[in-house]
Coordinates of C-alpha atoms in Angstrom, one line a residue:
Chain A
M1 CA 103.4 110.4 94.9
T2 CA 102.2 107.3 93.0
Y3 CA 102.3 103.6 93.7
P4 CA 105.2 101.6 92.4
K5 CA 104.7 100.3 88.8
S6 CA 104.1 96.7 89.7
F7 CA 101.6 97.8 92.3
E8 CA 99.7 100.0 89.8
E9 CA 99.7 97.2 87.3
L10 CA 98.2 94.7 89.7
M11 CA 95.5 97.3 90.7
E12 CA 94.7 97.8 87.0
C13 CA 94.2 94.0 86.7
F14 CA 92.0 93.8 89.7
K15 CA 89.9 96.5 88.3
M16 CA 89.0 94.2 85.3
L17 CA 87.0 92.1 87.7
P18 CA 83.3 92.8 88.1
G19 CA 82.3 95.2 91.0
I20 CA 86.0 96.1 91.7
G21 CA 86.8 99.8 91.6
N22 CA 89.8 101.9 92.7
K23 CA 89.4 101.4 96.4
G24 CA 88.6 97.7 96.1
A25 CA 91.6 97.0 93.8
E26 CA 93.9 99.0 96.3
R27 CA 92.6 96.9 99.2
M28 CA 93.2 93.6 97.3
A29 CA 96.7 94.7 96.3
Y30 CA 97.6 95.5 99.9
H31 CA 96.2 92.2 100.9
M32 CA 98.4 90.4 98.4
L33 CA 101.4 92.2 99.9
D34 CA 100.8 90.2 103.1
M35 CA 100.2 86.9 101.3
D36 CA 103.1 84.5 101.1
A37 CA 104.8 84.0 97.7
L38 CA 103.5 80.4 97.4
S39 CA 99.9 81.4 97.6
V40 CA 100.4 84.2 95.1
Q41 CA 102.1 81.7 92.7
R42 CA 99.1 79.3 93.3
F43 CA 96.7 82.1 92.4
A44 CA 98.5 82.9 89.2
N45 CA 98.7 79.3 88.2
A46 CA 95.0 78.8 89.0
M47 CA 94.2 81.6 86.5
I48 CA 96.3 80.2 83.7
D49 CA 95.1 76.6 84.3
F50 CA 91.5 77.9 84.4
K51 CA 91.9 79.6 81.0
K52 CA 93.7 76.6 79.5
N53 CA 91.4 73.9 80.8
I54 CA 87.8 75.3 81.0
H55 CA 86.0 75.1 77.7
H56 CA 82.4 75.2 76.5
C57 CA 80.9 71.8 75.8
K58 CA 80.8 71.2 72.0
I59 CA 77.3 69.8 72.3
C60 CA 75.4 72.0 74.8
G61 CA 77.7 75.0 75.5
H62 CA 78.0 74.3 79.3
I63 CA 81.4 74.6 80.9
C64 CA 83.6 71.6 81.2
E65 CA 87.3 70.5 81.2
G66 CA 87.2 68.2 78.2
D67 CA 85.5 68.4 74.8
T68 CA 82.0 67.6 76.1
C69 CA 80.5 68.0 79.5
E70 CA 79.6 65.2 81.9
I71 CA 75.9 65.7 81.5
C72 CA 76.0 65.2 77.7
Q73 CA 78.2 62.1 78.2
D74 CA 76.0 60.6 80.9
P75 CA 74.0 57.7 79.3
E76 CA 71.8 57.5 82.5
R77 CA 70.2 60.9 81.7
D78 CA 67.1 61.4 79.7
H79 CA 68.3 62.3 76.2
S80 CA 64.8 63.1 75.0
M81 CA 64.5 66.3 77.0
I82 CA 66.5 69.5 76.5
C83 CA 66.3 72.4 79.0
V84 CA 67.5 75.7 77.4
V85 CA 69.1 78.2 79.8
E86 CA 71.0 81.4 79.5
S87 CA 74.3 80.6 81.3
P88 CA 76.3 77.8 82.9
K89 CA 75.2 79.3 86.3
D90 CA 71.6 78.3 85.5
V91 CA 72.7 74.7 84.9
F92 CA 74.2 74.5 88.3
A93 CA 71.0 76.1 89.8
M94 CA 68.8 73.5 88.1
E95 CA 71.1 70.6 89.0
K96 CA 70.9 71.6 92.7
L97 CA 67.2 70.6 92.6
K98 CA 68.0 67.0 91.6
E99 CA 64.6 67.0 89.9
Y100 CA 65.4 67.3 86.2
H101 CA 67.3 64.4 84.6
G102 CA 67.4 65.5 81.0
L103 CA 70.0 67.4 79.0
Y104 CA 70.7 71.2 78.8
H105 CA 71.5 73.7 76.2
V106 CA 73.3 76.9 77.3
L107 CA 72.7 79.9 75.0
G108 CA 75.4 82.1 76.5
G109 CA 73.1 85.1 76.8
T110 CA 69.8 86.5 75.5
I111 CA 68.7 88.3 72.4
S112 CA 68.9 92.0 73.3
I113 CA 68.2 94.8 70.9
M114 CA 69.5 97.4 73.3
D115 CA 72.9 95.7 73.5
G116 CA 72.9 94.7 69.8
I117 CA 72.9 91.0 70.5
T118 CA 71.0 89.0 67.9
A119 CA 70.2 85.3 67.6
D120 CA 73.4 84.8 65.5
D121 CA 75.6 85.9 68.5
L122 CA 74.1 83.1 70.7
N123 CA 74.5 79.3 70.8
I124 CA 71.2 78.8 69.0
D125 CA 72.1 77.1 65.7
S126 CA 73.6 74.2 67.5
L127 CA 70.3 73.8 69.5
F128 CA 68.3 73.2 66.3
K129 CA 71.0 70.8 65.0
R130 CA 70.6 68.8 68.2
I131 CA 66.9 68.2 67.8
N132 CA 66.0 64.9 66.2
E133 CA 63.1 62.4 66.4
Q134 CA 64.4 61.3 69.8
T135 CA 63.6 64.8 71.2
K136 CA 60.3 64.8 73.1
E137 CA 60.4 68.1 74.8
V138 CA 62.3 71.4 74.9
I139 CA 61.9 73.4 78.1
I140 CA 62.8 77.0 77.8
A141 CA 64.2 78.2 81.1
T142 CA 65.6 81.6 80.2
N143 CA 65.1 84.3 82.9
P144 CA 61.7 86.0 83.2
T145 CA 63.2 89.3 82.1
R146 CA 62.3 91.3 79.0
E147 CA 65.3 89.8 77.1
G148 CA 64.7 86.3 78.4
E149 CA 61.1 86.5 77.3
T150 CA 62.0 87.8 73.9
T151 CA 64.5 84.9 73.5
A152 CA 62.0 82.4 74.7
L153 CA 59.3 83.6 72.2
Y154 CA 61.8 83.5 69.4
L155 CA 62.9 80.0 70.2
A156 CA 59.4 78.7 70.8
K157 CA 58.2 80.0 67.4
L158 CA 61.1 78.3 65.5
L159 CA 60.9 75.1 67.5
D160 CA 57.2 74.9 67.0
Q161 CA 57.7 75.1 63.2
M162 CA 60.0 72.1 63.6
G163 CA 57.2 70.2 65.3
V164 CA 58.9 70.0 68.7
N165 CA 57.0 70.0 72.0
V166 CA 58.0 73.3 73.7
S167 CA 57.3 74.4 77.2
R168 CA 58.3 77.4 79.4
I169 CA 59.0 77.4 83.1
A170 CA 56.2 79.0 85.1
N171 CA 55.9 82.6 86.3
G172 CA 54.2 83.2 89.6
L173 CA 54.8 84.3 93.2
P174 CA 58.0 83.0 94.8
V175 CA 57.3 80.7 97.7
G176 CA 57.3 82.5 101.0
S177 CA 56.4 85.9 99.5
S178 CA 53.1 87.8 100.0
L179 CA 50.5 88.9 97.5
D180 CA 50.5 92.6 98.4
Y181 CA 54.3 93.0 97.8
A182 CA 54.2 91.2 94.4
D183 CA 54.3 93.4 91.3
D184 CA 51.3 93.5 89.0
L185 CA 52.7 91.4 86.2
T186 CA 53.9 88.6 88.5
L187 CA 50.5 88.5 90.2
L188 CA 48.7 88.5 86.9
R189 CA 50.9 85.6 85.6
S190 CA 50.4 83.8 88.8
F191 CA 46.6 84.2 88.5
E192 CA 46.6 83.1 84.8
G193 CA 48.8 80.1 85.6
R194 CA 46.5 78.8 88.4
Q195 CA 46.2 75.1 88.6
K196 CA 43.6 72.7 90.1
I197 CA 44.6 71.5 93.6
Chain B
M1 CA 77.0 68.4 90.2
T2 CA 80.1 70.3 91.0
Y3 CA 82.2 72.8 89.1
P4 CA 85.2 71.5 87.1
K5 CA 88.4 71.2 89.1
S6 CA 90.1 74.2 87.5
F7 CA 87.0 76.3 88.2
E8 CA 86.8 75.3 91.8
E9 CA 90.5 76.0 92.3
L10 CA 90.2 79.5 90.9
M11 CA 87.2 80.1 93.1
E12 CA 89.2 79.0 96.1
C13 CA 91.9 81.5 95.2
F14 CA 89.5 84.4 94.7
K15 CA 88.2 83.6 98.2
M16 CA 91.6 84.4 99.7
L17 CA 91.0 88.0 98.8
P18 CA 89.4 90.3 101.4
G19 CA 85.6 90.6 101.2
I20 CA 85.2 87.9 98.6
G21 CA 82.9 85.0 99.6
N22 CA 81.4 82.1 97.7
K23 CA 79.1 84.1 95.5
G24 CA 81.7 86.8 94.7
A25 CA 84.3 84.2 93.8
E26 CA 81.8 82.5 91.5
R27 CA 81.0 85.7 89.8
M28 CA 84.7 86.5 89.3
A29 CA 85.4 83.1 87.9
Y30 CA 82.5 83.4 85.4
H31 CA 83.8 86.8 84.4
M32 CA 87.2 85.4 83.8
L33 CA 85.6 82.8 81.5
D34 CA 84.7 85.7 79.2
M35 CA 88.1 87.4 79.4
D36 CA 90.5 86.8 76.5
A37 CA 93.5 84.6 77.2
L38 CA 95.9 87.5 76.9
S39 CA 94.2 89.5 79.7
V40 CA 94.3 86.5 82.0
Q41 CA 98.0 86.0 81.2
R42 CA 98.6 89.6 82.0
F43 CA 96.7 89.3 85.3
A44 CA 98.8 86.2 86.3
N45 CA 102.0 87.9 85.4
A46 CA 101.0 91.1 87.3
M47 CA 100.6 89.0 90.4
I48 CA 104.0 87.3 90.1
D49 CA 105.8 90.5 89.2
F50 CA 104.1 92.3 92.1
K51 CA 105.3 89.7 94.6
K52 CA 108.7 89.7 93.1
N53 CA 109.2 93.4 92.8
I54 CA 107.4 95.1 95.7
H55 CA 109.4 95.1 98.9
H56 CA 109.4 97.1 102.1
C57 CA 111.9 99.9 102.2
K58 CA 114.8 98.9 104.4
I59 CA 114.9 102.2 106.2
C60 CA 111.2 103.2 106.8
G61 CA 109.2 100.1 105.9
H62 CA 107.1 101.8 103.2
I63 CA 106.5 99.8 100.0
C64 CA 108.9 100.3 97.0
E65 CA 110.4 98.5 94.1
G66 CA 114.1 98.8 95.1
D67 CA 115.8 98.5 98.5
T68 CA 114.8 101.9 99.7
C69 CA 111.8 104.0 98.8
E70 CA 111.9 107.3 96.9
I71 CA 111.0 109.3 100.0
C72 CA 114.0 108.0 102.0
Q73 CA 116.2 108.6 98.9
D74 CA 115.0 112.1 98.3
P75 CA 117.7 114.7 99.4
E76 CA 115.1 117.5 99.0
R77 CA 113.0 116.2 101.9
D78 CA 113.4 117.3 105.5
H79 CA 115.4 114.5 107.1
S80 CA 114.9 116.0 110.6
M81 CA 111.2 115.0 110.8
I82 CA 109.8 111.5 110.9
C83 CA 106.1 110.8 110.7
V84 CA 105.2 107.4 112.2
V85 CA 102.2 105.7 110.5
E86 CA 100.5 102.3 110.7
S87 CA 100.6 101.2 107.0
P88 CA 101.8 102.3 103.5
K89 CA 98.2 103.4 102.8
D90 CA 98.7 106.1 105.4
V91 CA 101.8 107.4 103.7
F92 CA 99.9 107.8 100.4
A93 CA 97.1 109.6 102.3
M94 CA 99.6 112.0 103.9
E95 CA 101.4 112.6 100.6
K96 CA 98.2 113.6 98.9
L97 CA 98.1 116.6 101.1
K98 CA 101.4 117.9 99.8
E99 CA 101.9 119.6 103.1
Y100 CA 104.4 117.4 104.9
H101 CA 107.9 117.2 103.5
G102 CA 109.7 115.1 106.1
L103 CA 110.3 111.3 106.2
Y104 CA 108.0 108.5 107.3
H105 CA 108.2 105.4 109.3
V106 CA 105.7 102.6 108.6
L107 CA 105.0 100.3 111.6
G108 CA 103.1 97.6 109.7
G109 CA 100.3 97.5 112.3
T110 CA 99.6 98.4 115.9
I111 CA 100.2 96.9 119.3
S112 CA 97.1 94.9 120.0
I113 CA 96.7 92.7 123.1
M114 CA 93.5 91.2 121.6
D115 CA 95.3 90.0 118.5
G116 CA 98.5 89.1 120.4
I117 CA 100.6 91.7 118.5
T118 CA 103.4 93.1 120.6
A119 CA 105.9 95.8 119.9
D120 CA 108.4 93.1 118.8
D121 CA 106.1 92.2 115.9
L122 CA 106.2 95.7 114.5
N123 CA 108.8 97.7 112.7
I124 CA 109.6 99.7 115.9
D125 CA 113.2 98.8 116.6
S126 CA 114.4 100.3 113.3
L127 CA 112.6 103.5 114.3
F128 CA 114.7 103.9 117.4
K129 CA 117.8 103.1 115.4
R130 CA 117.0 105.9 112.8
I131 CA 116.8 108.6 115.5
N132 CA 120.0 110.6 115.8
E133 CA 121.0 114.2 116.7
Q134 CA 119.6 115.3 113.3
T135 CA 116.1 114.3 114.3
K136 CA 114.1 117.3 115.5
E137 CA 110.6 115.9 115.7
V138 CA 108.7 112.6 115.5
I139 CA 105.1 113.0 114.6
I140 CA 103.0 110.0 115.7
A141 CA 100.1 109.6 113.2
T142 CA 98.7 106.2 114.1
N143 CA 94.9 105.9 113.8
P144 CA 92.8 107.4 116.6
T145 CA 91.6 103.9 117.6
R146 CA 92.2 102.0 120.8
E147 CA 95.1 100.1 119.3
G148 CA 96.5 103.2 117.5
E149 CA 96.4 105.2 120.8
T150 CA 98.1 102.4 122.8
T151 CA 100.9 102.3 120.2
A152 CA 101.2 106.1 120.2
L153 CA 101.5 106.2 124.0
Y154 CA 104.1 103.3 124.0
L155 CA 106.2 105.1 121.3
A156 CA 105.9 108.5 122.9
K157 CA 107.1 107.2 126.3
L158 CA 110.2 105.6 124.8
L159 CA 111.0 108.4 122.5
D160 CA 110.6 110.9 125.3
Q161 CA 113.2 108.9 127.3
M162 CA 115.5 109.3 124.3
G163 CA 115.0 113.1 124.5
V164 CA 113.2 113.4 121.2
N165 CA 110.5 116.0 120.5
V166 CA 107.3 113.9 120.0
S167 CA 104.0 115.1 118.8
R168 CA 100.6 113.4 118.0
I169 CA 98.2 114.4 115.3
A170 CA 95.1 116.2 116.6
N171 CA 91.8 114.6 117.5
G172 CA 88.6 116.7 116.9
L173 CA 85.5 117.1 114.8
P174 CA 86.0 116.3 111.1
V175 CA 85.5 119.3 108.8
G176 CA 81.9 119.6 107.7
S177 CA 80.5 117.5 110.5
S178 CA 78.1 118.8 113.2
L179 CA 78.5 118.9 117.0
D180 CA 75.3 117.0 117.9
Y181 CA 76.3 114.0 115.8
A182 CA 79.8 113.7 117.2
D183 CA 80.5 111.0 119.8
D184 CA 81.4 112.2 123.4
L185 CA 85.1 111.4 123.2
T186 CA 85.6 113.2 119.9
L187 CA 83.8 116.2 121.2
L188 CA 85.8 116.2 124.5
R189 CA 89.1 115.9 122.6
S190 CA 88.0 118.7 120.3
F191 CA 87.2 120.9 123.3
E192 CA 90.4 120.1 125.1
G193 CA 92.4 120.7 121.9
R194 CA 90.9 124.2 121.3
Q195 CA 93.3 126.8 119.9
K196 CA 93.4 130.6 119.8
I197 CA 91.9 132.0 116.6

């Protein structure tokens, strides 16, 4: 015996979501069975509106509802600094700090030879086009993974040729961690990056 | 900084699903950002069609696309036996065995004093109405939990008064398990339920 067609189809759709397998999709479909029709309609509308309204900012690649994001539009922000991140999630993480007041540039991924992603597949060209005499510093804040580091080195080299001040966020021990649990590379970077106190 | 409105709304909707919190909803919304518009439209349609097409069978309470389910409609099945289960999931679990060829009755839950669910909230009345001189046996297959047992005892008592043959699925050790890991009650039931070999 199989599930009714509409049930199967909804399960297939749930399985498109990250981390959702057969059992999870089944559970979600059963849950939806108990949801009232209005909530289901709201959910379906939210999906369609989301796809229709959310775009990437034409300047920095962050997500927004209009053509350009509120950060790029904000005259109060420091337009002489650009922080380069991998994804919109990273922008939100940085903004939570309330410490950085410059602009962002979202690459939409990292260079990865394993996955066949080259610089051309990323939002890199537009970064170079944004840089002008106003630009004082570009902070590269890609993740400290192999792909993130590769991307950072690639960008640093090209930006350096353009005569731009480039910096990279620091590696080191996370606050609250202990030395004997840190991996060798993190400890080494933490040691190399030591600062006067 | 907050997410754009359509992004927030989709996250709120994902959070209605079981087991999905803030982080999970965020991850799903980001994933949907990368999905093509056609897939998102398909997903939204699947939800609406699901809610429109999937009903509970008017006879047994199982899920189906028409008025009555294919099991109730099937003349090949043994209409003299009714297996009472808690949810449609249990029907699919039983059907996988290909061992039982009778009908089902889906209660849609269990009697639970803690959650304020009484017999009136469940699909019980229609069970009594289904029983006629043709009915040879009612097998109660609610889960062996406190609520499942309460419901089973309640049903057994009333069905017994109606003069129906009532049976309950067996408690015991799961196949492949070991005695010393079994809880006391399971072991006791397994001992009490011993059969000649």
